[in-house]
PDB file of C-alpha atoms in Angstrom:
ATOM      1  CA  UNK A 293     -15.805   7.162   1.334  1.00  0.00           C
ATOM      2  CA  UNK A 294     -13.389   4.940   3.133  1.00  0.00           C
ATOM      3  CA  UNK A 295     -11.057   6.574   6.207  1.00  0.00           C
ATOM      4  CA  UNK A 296      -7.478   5.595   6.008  1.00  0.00           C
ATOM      5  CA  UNK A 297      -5.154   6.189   8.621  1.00  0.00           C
ATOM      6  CA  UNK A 298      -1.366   5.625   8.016  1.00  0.00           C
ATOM      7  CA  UNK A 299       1.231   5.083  10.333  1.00  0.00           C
ATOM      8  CA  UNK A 300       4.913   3.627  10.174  1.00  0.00           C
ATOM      9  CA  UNK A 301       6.496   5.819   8.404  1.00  0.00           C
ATOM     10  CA  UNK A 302      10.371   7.523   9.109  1.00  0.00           C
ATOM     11  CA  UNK A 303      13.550   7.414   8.288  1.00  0.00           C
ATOM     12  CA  UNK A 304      16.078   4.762   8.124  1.00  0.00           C
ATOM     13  CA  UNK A 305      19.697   3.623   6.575  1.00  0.00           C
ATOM     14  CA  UNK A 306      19.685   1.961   3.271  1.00  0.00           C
ATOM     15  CA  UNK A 307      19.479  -1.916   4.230  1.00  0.00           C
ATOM     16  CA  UNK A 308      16.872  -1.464   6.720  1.00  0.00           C
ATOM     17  CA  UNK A 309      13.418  -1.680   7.093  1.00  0.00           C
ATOM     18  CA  UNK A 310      10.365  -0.580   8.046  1.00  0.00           C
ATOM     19  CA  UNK A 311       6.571  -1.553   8.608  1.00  0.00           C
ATOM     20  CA  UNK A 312       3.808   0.593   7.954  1.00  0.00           C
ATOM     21  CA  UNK A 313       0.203   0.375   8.985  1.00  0.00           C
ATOM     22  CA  UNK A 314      -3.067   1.404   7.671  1.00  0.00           C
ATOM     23  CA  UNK A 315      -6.461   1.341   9.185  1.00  0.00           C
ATOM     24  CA  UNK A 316      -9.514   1.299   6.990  1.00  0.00           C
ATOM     25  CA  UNK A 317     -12.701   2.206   8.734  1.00  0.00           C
ATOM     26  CA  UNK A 318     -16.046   2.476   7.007  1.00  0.00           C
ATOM     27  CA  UNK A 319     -14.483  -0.901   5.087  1.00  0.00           C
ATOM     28  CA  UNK A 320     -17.705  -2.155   3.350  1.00  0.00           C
ATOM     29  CA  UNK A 321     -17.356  -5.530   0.770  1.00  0.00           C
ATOM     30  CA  UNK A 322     -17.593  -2.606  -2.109  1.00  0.00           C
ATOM     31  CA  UNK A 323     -14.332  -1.962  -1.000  1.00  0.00           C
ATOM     32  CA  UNK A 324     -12.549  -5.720  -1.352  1.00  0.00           C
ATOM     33  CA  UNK A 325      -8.928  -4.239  -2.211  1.00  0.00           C
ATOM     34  CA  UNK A 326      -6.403  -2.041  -0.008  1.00  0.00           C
ATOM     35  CA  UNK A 327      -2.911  -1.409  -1.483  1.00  0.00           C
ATOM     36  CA  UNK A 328       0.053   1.199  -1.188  1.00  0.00           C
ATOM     37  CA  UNK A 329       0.820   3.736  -3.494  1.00  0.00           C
ATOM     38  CA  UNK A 330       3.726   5.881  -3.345  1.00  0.00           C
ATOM     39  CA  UNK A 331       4.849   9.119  -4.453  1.00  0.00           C
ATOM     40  CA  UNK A 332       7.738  11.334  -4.665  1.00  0.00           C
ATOM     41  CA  UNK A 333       7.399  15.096  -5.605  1.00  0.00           C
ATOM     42  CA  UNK A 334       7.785  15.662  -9.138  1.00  0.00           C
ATOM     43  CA  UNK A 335       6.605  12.188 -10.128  1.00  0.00           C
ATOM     44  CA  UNK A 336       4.001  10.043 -10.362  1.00  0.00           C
ATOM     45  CA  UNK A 337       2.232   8.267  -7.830  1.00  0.00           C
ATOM     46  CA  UNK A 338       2.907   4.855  -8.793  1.00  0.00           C
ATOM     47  CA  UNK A 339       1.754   1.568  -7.242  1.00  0.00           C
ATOM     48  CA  UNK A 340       3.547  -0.649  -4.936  1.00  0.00           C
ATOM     49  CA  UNK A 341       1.752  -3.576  -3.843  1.00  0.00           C
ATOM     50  CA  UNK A 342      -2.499  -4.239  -3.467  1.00  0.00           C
ATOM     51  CA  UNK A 343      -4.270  -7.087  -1.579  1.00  0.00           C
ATOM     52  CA  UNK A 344      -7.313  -8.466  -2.245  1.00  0.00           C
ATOM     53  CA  UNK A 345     -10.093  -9.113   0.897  1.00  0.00           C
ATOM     54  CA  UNK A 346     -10.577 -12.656   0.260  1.00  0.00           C
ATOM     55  CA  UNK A 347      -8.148 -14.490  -0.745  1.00  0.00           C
ATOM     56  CA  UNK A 348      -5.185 -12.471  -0.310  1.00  0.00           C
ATOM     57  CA  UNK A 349      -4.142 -12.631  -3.728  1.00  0.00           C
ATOM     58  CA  UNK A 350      -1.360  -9.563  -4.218  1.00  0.00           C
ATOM     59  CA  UNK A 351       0.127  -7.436  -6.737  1.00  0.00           C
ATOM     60  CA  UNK A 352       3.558  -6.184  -6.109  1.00  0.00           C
ATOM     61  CA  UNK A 353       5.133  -3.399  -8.695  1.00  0.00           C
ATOM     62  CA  UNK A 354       8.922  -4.803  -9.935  1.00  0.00           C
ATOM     63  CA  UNK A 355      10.898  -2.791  -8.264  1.00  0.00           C
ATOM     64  CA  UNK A 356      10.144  -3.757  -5.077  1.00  0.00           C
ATOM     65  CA  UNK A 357       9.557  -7.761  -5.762  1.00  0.00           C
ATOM     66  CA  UNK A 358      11.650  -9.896  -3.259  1.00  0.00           C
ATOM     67  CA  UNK A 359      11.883  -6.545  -0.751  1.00  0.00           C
ATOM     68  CA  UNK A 360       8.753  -5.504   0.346  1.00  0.00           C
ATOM     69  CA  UNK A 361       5.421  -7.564   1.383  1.00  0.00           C
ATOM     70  CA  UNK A 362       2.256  -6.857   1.544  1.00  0.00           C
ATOM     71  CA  UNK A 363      -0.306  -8.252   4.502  1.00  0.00           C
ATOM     72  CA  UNK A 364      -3.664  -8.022   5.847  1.00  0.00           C
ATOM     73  CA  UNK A 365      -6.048  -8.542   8.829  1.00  0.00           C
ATOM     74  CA  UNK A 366      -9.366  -8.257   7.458  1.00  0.00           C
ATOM     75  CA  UNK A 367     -10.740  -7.903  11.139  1.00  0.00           C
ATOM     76  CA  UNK A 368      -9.268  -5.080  11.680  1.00  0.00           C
ATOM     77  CA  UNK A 369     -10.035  -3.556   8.241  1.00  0.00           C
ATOM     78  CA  UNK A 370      -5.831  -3.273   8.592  1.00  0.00           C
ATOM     79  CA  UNK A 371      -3.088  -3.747   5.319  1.00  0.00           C
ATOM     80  CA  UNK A 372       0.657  -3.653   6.311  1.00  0.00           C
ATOM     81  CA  UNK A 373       3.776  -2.747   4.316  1.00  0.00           C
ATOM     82  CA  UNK A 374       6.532  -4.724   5.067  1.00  0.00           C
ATOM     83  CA  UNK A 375       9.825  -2.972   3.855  1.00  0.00           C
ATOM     84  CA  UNK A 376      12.885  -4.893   4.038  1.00  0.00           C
ATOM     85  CA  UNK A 377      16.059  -4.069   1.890  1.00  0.00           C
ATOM     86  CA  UNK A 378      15.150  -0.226   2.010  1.00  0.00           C
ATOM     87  CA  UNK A 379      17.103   1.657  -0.606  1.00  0.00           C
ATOM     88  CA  UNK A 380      17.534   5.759  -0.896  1.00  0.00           C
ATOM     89  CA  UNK A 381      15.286   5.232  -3.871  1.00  0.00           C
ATOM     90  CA  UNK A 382      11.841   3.937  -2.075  1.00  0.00           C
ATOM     91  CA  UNK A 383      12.471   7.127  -0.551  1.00  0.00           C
ATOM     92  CA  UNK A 384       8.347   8.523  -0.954  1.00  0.00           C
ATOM     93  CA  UNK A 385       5.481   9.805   0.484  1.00  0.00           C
ATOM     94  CA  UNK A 386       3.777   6.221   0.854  1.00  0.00           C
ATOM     95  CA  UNK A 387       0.148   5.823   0.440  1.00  0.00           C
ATOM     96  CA  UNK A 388      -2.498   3.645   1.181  1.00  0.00           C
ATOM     97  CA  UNK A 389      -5.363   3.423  -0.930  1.00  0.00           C
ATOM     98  CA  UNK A 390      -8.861   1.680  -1.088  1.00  0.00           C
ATOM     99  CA  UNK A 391     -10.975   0.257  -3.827  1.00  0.00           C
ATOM    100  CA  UNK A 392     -13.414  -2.184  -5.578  1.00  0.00           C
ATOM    101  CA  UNK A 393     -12.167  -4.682  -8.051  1.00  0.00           C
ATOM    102  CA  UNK A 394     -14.382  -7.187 -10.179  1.00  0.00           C
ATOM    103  CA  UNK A 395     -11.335  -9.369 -10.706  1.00  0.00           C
ATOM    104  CA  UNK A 396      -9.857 -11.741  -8.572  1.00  0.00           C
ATOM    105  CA  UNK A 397      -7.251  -9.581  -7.649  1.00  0.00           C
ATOM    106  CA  UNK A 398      -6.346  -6.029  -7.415  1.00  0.00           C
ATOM    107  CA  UNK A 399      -5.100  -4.043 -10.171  1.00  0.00           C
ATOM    108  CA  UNK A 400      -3.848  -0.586  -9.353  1.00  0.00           C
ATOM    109  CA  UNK A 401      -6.386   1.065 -11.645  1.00  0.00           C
ATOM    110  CA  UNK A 402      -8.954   0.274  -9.413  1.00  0.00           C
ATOM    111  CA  UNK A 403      -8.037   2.080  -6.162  1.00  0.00           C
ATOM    112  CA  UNK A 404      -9.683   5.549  -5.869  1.00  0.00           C
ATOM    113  CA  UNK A 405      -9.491   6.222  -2.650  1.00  0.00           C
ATOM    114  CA  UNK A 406      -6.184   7.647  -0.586  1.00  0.00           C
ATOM    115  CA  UNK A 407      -5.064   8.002   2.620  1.00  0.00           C
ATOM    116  CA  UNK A 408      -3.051  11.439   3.878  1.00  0.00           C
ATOM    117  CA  UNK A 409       0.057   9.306   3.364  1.00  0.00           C
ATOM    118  CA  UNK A 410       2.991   8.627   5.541  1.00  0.00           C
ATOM    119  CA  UNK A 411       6.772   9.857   4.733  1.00  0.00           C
ATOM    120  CA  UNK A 412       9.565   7.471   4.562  1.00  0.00           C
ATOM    121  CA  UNK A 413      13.001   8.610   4.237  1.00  0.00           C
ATOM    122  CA  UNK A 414      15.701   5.964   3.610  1.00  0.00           C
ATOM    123  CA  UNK A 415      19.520   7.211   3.973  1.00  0.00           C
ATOM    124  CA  UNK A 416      22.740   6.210   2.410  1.00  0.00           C
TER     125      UNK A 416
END
């Protein structure tokens, strides 16, 4: 099992923007994909964007294409959220998640393991 440690999370005006962090320790090449998840109480967790080790190829969920980004450093077993345009409705528990993929890239199914998450709170 993978550690992951969040951090970045708070709360901010709609139109702003935030970047979160997550360290992966333990990071082994059985785990080639880290991605964010997010989750709001009474829903779903529901993807938000996955990176894949080696090439960096990304998935990012439509509703947050052309706001958010997703980065890595794969030295530092570390995956960043970049969160730009926030609106009151990203407002989530975000969290980041490990897994293994057999693609070249990094479809949410695959991630099965979660981090204790990290709250963001956007305001109007």
């Amino acid at each position: 099992q993978v550690q992951l440690v969040e951090s970045g999370g708070g709360s901010v005006q709609a139109g702003g923007s935030l970047r979160l962090s997550c360290s992966a320790s333990g990071y082994t090449s059985t785990r080639n994909c880290l991605g964010w998840f997010r989750q709001t109480p009474g829903k779903e967790r529901e993807g938000v964007a996955s990176i894949y080790r080696y090439d960096d190829s990304t998935v990012i969920t439509d509703s947050v294409k052309g706001r958010f980004a997703i980065s890595q450093d794969t030295a530092k077993n570390t995956v960043y959220l970049q969160m730009n345009s926030l609106k009151p409705e990203d407002t989530a528990m975000y969290y980041c998640a490990a897994g293994y993929s057999d693609y070249l890239s990094c479809p949410f199914f695959v991630f099965d393991d979660w981090g204790q998450g990290t709250q963001v709170t956007v305001s109007s």
